[in-house]
Structures are given as C-alpha cells and as structure tokens.
Coordinates of C-alpha atoms in Angstrom, one line a residue:
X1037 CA -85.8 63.5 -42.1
X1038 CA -82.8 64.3 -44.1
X1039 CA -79.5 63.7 -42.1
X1040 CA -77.2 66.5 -42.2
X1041 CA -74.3 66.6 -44.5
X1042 CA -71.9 67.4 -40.9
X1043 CA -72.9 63.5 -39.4
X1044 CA -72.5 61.5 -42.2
X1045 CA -69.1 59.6 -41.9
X1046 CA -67.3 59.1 -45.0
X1047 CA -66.6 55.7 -46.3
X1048 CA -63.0 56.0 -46.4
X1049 CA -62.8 56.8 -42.8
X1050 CA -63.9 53.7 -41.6
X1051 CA -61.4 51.2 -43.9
X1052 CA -58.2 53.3 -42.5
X1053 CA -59.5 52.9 -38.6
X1054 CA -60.1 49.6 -39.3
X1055 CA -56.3 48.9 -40.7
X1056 CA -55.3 50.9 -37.9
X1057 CA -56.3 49.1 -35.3
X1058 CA -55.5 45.4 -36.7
X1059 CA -52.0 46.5 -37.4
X1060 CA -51.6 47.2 -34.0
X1061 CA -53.1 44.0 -33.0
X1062 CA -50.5 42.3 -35.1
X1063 CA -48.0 44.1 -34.2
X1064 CA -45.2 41.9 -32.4
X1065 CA -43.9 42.7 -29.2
X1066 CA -40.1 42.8 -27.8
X1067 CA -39.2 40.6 -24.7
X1068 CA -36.8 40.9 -21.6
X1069 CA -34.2 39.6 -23.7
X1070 CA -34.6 41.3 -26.8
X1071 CA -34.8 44.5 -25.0
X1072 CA -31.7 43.1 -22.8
X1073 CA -29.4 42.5 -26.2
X1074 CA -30.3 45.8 -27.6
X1075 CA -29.3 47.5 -24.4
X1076 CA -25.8 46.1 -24.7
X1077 CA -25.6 47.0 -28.1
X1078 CA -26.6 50.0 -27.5
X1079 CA -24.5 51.5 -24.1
X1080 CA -21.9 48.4 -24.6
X1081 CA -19.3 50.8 -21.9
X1082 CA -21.9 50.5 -18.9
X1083 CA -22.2 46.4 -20.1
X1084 CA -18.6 46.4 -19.9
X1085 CA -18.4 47.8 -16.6
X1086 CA -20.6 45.6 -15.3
X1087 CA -18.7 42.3 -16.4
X1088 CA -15.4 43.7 -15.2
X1089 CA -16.9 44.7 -11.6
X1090 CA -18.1 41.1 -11.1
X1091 CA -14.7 39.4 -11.4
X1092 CA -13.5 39.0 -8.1
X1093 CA -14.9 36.3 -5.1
X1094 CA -13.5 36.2 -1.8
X1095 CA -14.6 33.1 0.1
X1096 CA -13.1 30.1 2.6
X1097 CA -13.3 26.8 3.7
X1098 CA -12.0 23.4 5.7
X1099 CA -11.2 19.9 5.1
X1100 CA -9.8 16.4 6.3
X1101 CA -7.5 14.5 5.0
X1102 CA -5.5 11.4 5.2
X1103 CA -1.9 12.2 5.7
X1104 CA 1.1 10.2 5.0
X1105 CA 4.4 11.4 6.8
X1106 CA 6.5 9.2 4.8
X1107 CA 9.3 8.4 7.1
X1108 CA 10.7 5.0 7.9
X1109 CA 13.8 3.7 9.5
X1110 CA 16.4 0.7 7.9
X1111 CA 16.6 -2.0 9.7
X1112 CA 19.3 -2.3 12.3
X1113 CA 22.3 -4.5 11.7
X1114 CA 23.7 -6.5 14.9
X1115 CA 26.1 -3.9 15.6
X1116 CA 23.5 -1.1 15.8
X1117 CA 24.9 -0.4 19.8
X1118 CA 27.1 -1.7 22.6
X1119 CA 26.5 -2.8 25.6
X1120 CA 24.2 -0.3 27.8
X1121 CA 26.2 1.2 30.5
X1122 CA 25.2 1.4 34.0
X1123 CA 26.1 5.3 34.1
X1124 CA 23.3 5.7 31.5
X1125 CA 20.5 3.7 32.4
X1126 CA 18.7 2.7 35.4
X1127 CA 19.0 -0.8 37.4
X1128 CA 15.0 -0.8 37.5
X1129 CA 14.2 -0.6 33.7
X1130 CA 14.2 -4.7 32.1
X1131 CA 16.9 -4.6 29.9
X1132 CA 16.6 -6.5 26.3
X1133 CA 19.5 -8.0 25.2
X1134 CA 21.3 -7.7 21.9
X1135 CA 20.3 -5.1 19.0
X1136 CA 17.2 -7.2 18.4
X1137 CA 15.0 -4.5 20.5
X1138 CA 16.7 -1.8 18.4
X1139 CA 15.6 -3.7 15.4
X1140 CA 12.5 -4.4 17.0
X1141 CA 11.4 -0.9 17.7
X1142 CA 12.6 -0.1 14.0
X1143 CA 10.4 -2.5 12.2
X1144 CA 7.6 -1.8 14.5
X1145 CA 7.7 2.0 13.6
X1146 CA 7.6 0.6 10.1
X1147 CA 4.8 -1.8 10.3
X1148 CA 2.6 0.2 13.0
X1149 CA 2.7 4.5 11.8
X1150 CA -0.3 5.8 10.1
X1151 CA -2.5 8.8 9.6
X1152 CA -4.5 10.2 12.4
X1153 CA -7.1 13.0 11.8
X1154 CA -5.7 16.0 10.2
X1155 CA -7.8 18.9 9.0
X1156 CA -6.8 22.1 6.9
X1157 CA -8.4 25.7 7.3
X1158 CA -8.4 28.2 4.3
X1159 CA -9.5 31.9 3.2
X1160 CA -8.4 33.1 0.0
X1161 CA -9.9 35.1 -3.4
X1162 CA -10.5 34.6 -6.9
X1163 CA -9.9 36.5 -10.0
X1164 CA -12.2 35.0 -13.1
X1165 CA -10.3 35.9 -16.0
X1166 CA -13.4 34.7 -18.2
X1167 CA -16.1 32.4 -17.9
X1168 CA -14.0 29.6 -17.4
X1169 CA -10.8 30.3 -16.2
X1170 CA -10.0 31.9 -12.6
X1171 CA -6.8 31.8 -10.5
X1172 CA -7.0 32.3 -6.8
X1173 CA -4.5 32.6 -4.1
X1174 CA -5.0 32.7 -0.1
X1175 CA -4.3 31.4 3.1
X1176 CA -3.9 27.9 4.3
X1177 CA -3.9 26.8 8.3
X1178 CA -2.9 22.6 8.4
X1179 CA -2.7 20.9 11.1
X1180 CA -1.5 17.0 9.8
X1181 CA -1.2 14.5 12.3
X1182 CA 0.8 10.3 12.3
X1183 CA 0.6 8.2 14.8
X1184 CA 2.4 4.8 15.9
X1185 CA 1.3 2.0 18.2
X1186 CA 4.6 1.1 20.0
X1187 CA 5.7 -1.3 22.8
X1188 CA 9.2 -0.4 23.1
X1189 CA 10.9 3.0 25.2
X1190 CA 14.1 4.1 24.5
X1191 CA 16.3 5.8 27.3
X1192 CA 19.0 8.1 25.9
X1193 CA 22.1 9.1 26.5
X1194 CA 23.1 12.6 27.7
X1195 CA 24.7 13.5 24.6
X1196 CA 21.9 13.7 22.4
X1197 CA 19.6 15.9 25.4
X1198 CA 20.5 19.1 23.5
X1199 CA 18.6 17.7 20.4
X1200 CA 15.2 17.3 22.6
X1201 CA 13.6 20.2 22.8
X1202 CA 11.3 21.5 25.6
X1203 CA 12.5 18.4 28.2
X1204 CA 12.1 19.0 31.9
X1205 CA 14.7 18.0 34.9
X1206 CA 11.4 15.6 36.2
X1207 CA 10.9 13.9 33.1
X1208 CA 14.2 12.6 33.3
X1209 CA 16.1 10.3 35.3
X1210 CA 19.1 11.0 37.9
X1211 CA 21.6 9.4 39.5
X1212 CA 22.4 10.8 43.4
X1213 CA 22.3 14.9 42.0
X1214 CA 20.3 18.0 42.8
X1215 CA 21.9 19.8 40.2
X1216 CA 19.1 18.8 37.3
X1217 CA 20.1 17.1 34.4
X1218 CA 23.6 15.9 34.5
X1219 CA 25.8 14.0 32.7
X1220 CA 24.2 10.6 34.3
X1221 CA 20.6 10.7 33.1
X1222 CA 18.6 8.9 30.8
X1223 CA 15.3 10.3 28.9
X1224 CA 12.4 7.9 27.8
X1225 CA 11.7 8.7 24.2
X1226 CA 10.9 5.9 21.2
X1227 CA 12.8 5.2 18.6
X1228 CA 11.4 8.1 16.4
X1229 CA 12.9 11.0 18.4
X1230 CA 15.7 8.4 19.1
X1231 CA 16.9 8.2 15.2
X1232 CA 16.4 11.9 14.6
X1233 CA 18.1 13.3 17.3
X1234 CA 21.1 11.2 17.4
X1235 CA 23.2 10.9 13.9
X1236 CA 25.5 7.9 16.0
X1237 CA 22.7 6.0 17.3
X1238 CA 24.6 3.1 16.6
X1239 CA 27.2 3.9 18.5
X1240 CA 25.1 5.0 21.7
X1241 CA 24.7 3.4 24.9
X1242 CA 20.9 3.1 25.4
X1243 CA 18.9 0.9 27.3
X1244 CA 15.9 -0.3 25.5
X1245 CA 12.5 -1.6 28.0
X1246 CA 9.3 -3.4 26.4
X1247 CA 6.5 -2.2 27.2
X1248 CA 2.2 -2.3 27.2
X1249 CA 1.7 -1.1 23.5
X1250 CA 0.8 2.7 23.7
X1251 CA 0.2 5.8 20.8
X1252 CA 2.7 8.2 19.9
X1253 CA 1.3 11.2 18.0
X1254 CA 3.2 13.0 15.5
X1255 CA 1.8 16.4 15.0
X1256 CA 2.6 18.9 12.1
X1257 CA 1.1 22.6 12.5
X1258 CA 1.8 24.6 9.2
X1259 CA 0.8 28.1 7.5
X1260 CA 0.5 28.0 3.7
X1261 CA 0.4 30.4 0.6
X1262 CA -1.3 28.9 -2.1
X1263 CA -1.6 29.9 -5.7
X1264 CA -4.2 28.0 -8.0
X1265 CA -5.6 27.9 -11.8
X1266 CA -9.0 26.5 -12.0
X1267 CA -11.0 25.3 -14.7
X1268 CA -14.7 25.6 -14.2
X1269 CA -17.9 24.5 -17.1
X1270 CA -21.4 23.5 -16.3
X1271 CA -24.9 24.5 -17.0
X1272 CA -27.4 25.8 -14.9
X1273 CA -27.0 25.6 -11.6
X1274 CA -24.7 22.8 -11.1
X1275 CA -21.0 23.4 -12.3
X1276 CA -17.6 20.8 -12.3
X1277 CA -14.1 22.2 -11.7
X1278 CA -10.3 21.4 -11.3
X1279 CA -7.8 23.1 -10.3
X1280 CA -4.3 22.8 -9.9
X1281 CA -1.1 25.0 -8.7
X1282 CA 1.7 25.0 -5.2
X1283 CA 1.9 26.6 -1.9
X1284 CA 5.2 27.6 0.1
X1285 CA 4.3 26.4 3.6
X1286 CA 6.1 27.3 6.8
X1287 CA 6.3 24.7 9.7
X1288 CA 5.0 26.5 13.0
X1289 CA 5.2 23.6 15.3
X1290 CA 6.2 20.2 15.4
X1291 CA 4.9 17.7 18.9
X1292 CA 5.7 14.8 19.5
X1293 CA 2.8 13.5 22.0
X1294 CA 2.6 10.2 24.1
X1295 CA -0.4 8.5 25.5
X1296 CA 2.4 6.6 28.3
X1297 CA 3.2 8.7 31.3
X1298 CA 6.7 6.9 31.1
X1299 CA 7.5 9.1 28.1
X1300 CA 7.3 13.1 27.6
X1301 CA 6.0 15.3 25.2
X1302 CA 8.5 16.9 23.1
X1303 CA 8.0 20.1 21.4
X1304 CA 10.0 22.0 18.4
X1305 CA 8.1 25.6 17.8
X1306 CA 9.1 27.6 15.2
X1307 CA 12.2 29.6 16.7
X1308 CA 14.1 26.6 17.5
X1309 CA 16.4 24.2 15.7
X1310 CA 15.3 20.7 15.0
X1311 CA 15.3 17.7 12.8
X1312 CA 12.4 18.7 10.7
X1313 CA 12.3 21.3 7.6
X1314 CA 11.2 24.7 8.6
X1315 CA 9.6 25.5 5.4
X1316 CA 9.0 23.2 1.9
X1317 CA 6.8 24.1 -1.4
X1318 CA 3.7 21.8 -2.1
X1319 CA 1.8 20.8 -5.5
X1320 CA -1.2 21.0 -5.0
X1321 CA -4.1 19.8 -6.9
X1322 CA -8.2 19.6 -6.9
X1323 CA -11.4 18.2 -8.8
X1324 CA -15.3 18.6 -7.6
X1325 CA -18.3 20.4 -8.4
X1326 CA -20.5 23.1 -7.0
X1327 CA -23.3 24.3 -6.9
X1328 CA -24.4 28.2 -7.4
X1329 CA -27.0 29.4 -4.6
X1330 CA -27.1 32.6 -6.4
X1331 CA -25.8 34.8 -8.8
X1332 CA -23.2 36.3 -5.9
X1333 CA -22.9 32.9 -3.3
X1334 CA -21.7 29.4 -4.6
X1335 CA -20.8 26.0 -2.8
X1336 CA -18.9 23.4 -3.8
X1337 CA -17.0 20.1 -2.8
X1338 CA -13.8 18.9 -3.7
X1339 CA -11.1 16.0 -3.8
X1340 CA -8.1 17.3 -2.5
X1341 CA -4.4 16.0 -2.9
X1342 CA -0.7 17.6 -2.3
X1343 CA 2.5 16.4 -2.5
X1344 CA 5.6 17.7 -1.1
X1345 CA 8.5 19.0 -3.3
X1346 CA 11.0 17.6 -0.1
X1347 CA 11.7 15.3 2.8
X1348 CA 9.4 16.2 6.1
X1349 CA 12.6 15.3 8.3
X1350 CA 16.3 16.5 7.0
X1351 CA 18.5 15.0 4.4
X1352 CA 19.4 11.6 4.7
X1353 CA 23.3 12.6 4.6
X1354 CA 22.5 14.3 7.8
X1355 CA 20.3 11.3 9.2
X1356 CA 21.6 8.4 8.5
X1357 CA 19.8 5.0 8.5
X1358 CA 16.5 6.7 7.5
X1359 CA 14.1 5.6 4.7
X1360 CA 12.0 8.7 3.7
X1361 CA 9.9 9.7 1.0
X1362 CA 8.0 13.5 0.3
X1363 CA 4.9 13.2 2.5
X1364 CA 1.5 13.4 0.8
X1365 CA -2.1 14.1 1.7
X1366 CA -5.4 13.1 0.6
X1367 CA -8.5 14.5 1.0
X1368 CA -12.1 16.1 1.4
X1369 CA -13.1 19.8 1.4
X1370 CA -15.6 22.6 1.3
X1371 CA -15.9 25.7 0.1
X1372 CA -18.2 28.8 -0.5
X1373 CA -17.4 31.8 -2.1
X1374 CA -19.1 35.1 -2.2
X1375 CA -18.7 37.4 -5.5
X1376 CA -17.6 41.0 -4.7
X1377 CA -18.8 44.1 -6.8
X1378 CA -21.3 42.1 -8.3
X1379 CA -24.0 45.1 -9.9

C-alpha cells in the first residue's frame, strides 16, 4: 500500500531540525560572573550604590603594652639639704646622715623604675576611601602603669603638704596637737612625690629612714581621641596593614600607690592641680595583619607604639633637678570590626 502524500516527511525538513538542535548543543553558556559584569555595565547607578553603602566599619578592641614613664632625677650634690630639724621629724625614725640617702634614693629611683602592666581599651570607626586606603578615628581608655622597688622613705616638711593631694590627718605624724595637721608634722612619701612636689628640695629639712625594699606604683588613667590613616593589601582572606596618625589625650587620674603601710596613697584626679600635664598629643603608629571572617566581620592583630609630643611631669624650669624624656609605649592589640550598610 501506497503511503499518502500527507505523511511523507520532506527531506529538507529533517537537515534544518537536525542543525537546530546541534546549534543549541554548541551553544556556550554565560557564568555567574559573566552575568555579574554585564549587570554592572548595564545598571552601573545600583553598582555604585552598593560600593558607596559599604564604606563604613564600626568596631573595637584592647591591648597591653610596655610603658616607659621616662622620668629620672640628677644626682644629688653634697649640699642637697641641711641638717633635719627636730620640729620636722620624729625621734623614732633612724636618721641617715649626710645627703648620701638623698643621693641614694635618687639613683635608686633611677636604677630600680620600670613598666608594670598597662592595658588600653578602644571603640572607634572607619571610612574606606578605596580598596586600600581608610582613615578611622574613635575612642581610647589607657590605663599605663611604672613601678619602683625602693628601700628609702622620705618624711616632708609642712611646706610642701599643700602639693600632696588627697593626704589624711592619720597618715601623718604630730607633735603634742589635736588640731590635725599643723605646722609640726612630717608625711612619709619617697623621693618621687618628694622631687615633684617640692621645687627647693634642696633646701628642705627632711628626715630620710631606710627601709625593707617595698613597690611604689605609678599609675596613669587617660581618655584619648585618636585619628588614623591606614594602609591595607592582601589577597584572599588574609590581609597586612599599617597605620599611622595622633591622639589628644586628657589625664583623668594620676595614683601614686604603695605596697608599705608606712607610706600613703596619693591621689591627683582630674579637677585638681598637680605636677603632672593635664592633657598632651600622642603619635601614634601601627603594623599587623588580619584576617576577614566574612564579607561584613574582620579580625586582626597588631604592633602598637606611641610617643608623646611632651614631658609626662611639668617643665624642667618648674622642676628643677629632673632628667625627663617624652614617655613611650610599646605594644600588643586586637581588633574586630564589623562593616555597616553592607548590601
């Protein structure tokens, strides 16, 4: 049987299907990226928006470092004070002839200060100006800390009470009086509060007592606004940085603690006059590297220094007989910041 002229299937037909369907087989197809470019190039405004949304990280951290206070006394000459006067010292404290124990005390200061723990606490943000390049500014809590093994107390006249700050009637000693302190009464301090509160130390009628070595604590509480520019490059995950910039810090409270009973602790807060600067500026300066957790959330750790741009004590024209330098820190920090409008 014939087929009909309806179900034959022409010839032609077949060859175009054929192409057809191994064109499309060919036929390449676009990726995530490709499709990710063309996007941009296409609706570059909502790109745009998207780069400028993600520029800002707020984020924090905390540190310790090794601080260096920088202070140091000359050495006392033989005339350095006269003869202790009974009005000003007590019968019961051993006396130590001469201006050697002066001297003494001086060069021990020198020989025997160092760092004790100090820490930092900071929140700030960041502003990435491009992939690179960011400058930040924050926050800064410090609390630096010296500390000196000495063996020698130092009992002062009345006329330099009004430069020790925060001294009680029973920390000091009386003649015969119930009237508190008086002009007959000595106060046990070391020869670091005894230099910087009394410009004529070496005219002053103290009465110096050796002692079982103890610790005196120096102890520096400060607020700080820092301002840094930061370099940042890596690849991947793992990035490097440095950073570099100042801070204006203000000096909250300055303690001077004592592990003796013999001697009181001495405090200078904020409000009141005192030997030691109430604010000073800071360089500041920084290199580590971080890691990024995510595209939001990075870590990082750094190597941390500062220098002051002035003394930590006053000028030397207003002490005299000090040796000081601009104090310094060096140290160890982390951080983690968190990206903000991130879409």
């Amino acid at each position: 049987m014939a087929l009909a002229p309806a179900q034959l299937i022409p010839e032609s037909s077949l060859a175009t299907d054929s192409s057809g369907v191994m064109m499309a087989k060919n036929q390449p197809e676009f990726k995530k990226d490709s499709a990710a470019v063309i996007a941009a190039a296409l609706f570059p405004e909502e790109t745009k928006k998207k780069t400028v949304g993600s520029r800002w990280a707020i984020g924090g951290g905390t540190g310790s470092q090794y601080f260096d206070q920088n202070i140091k006394f000359a050495s006392a000459g033989t005339n350095f004070f006269g003869n202790p006067s009974t009005n000003y010292a007590l019968s019961a404290v051993s006396k130590n002839t001469g201006s050697n124990s002066i001297e003494a005390a001086s060069k021990e200061f020198n020989e025997n200060t160092r760092s004790s723990f100090s820490y930092r606490a900071a929140v700030g943000a960041n502003y990435r100006i491009n992939d690179k390049w960011s400058i930040e500014a924050g926050l800064t809590f410090a609390e630096n800390k010296a500390q000196t093994t000495t063996s020698y107390i130092i009992y002062k006249r009345p006329a330099a009470l009004n430069a020790i700050a925060n001294i009680k009637a029973e920390n000091a000693f009386l003649d015969n009086t119930s009237n508190g302190i008086t002009t007959n009464v000595t106060i046990p301090v070391t020869i670091f509060l005894a230099k910087l509160t009394d410009t004529d130390l070496n005219n002053a009628q103290v009465t110096v007592e050796q002692v079982t070595p103890f610790n005196m604590y120096y102890r520096y509480r400060q607020i700080g606004v820092p301002v840094r520019l930061r370099y940042q490059q890596g690849r991947g995950k793992w990035f490097n940085f440095v950073q570099a910039g100042g801070a204006l810090n203000v000096l909250l409270q300055t303690s001077i603690l004592s592990d003796s009973p013999k001697v009181p602790a001495v405090e200078y807060p904020l409000g009141r006059s005192s030997p030691f600067r109430k604010w000073y500026g800071t360089a500041l300066g920084s290199v580590g590297r971080g890691l990024k957790i995510s595209e939001v959330w990075q870590v990082q750790g750094s190597l941390d220094v500062a220098r002051s741009f002035s003394t930590l004590t006053l000028s030397t024209d207003q002490i005299p007989g000090l040796n000081q330098q601009k104090p310094y820190y060096v140290g160890f920090g982390i951080s983690s910041s968190y990206v903000i409008g991130k879409k």
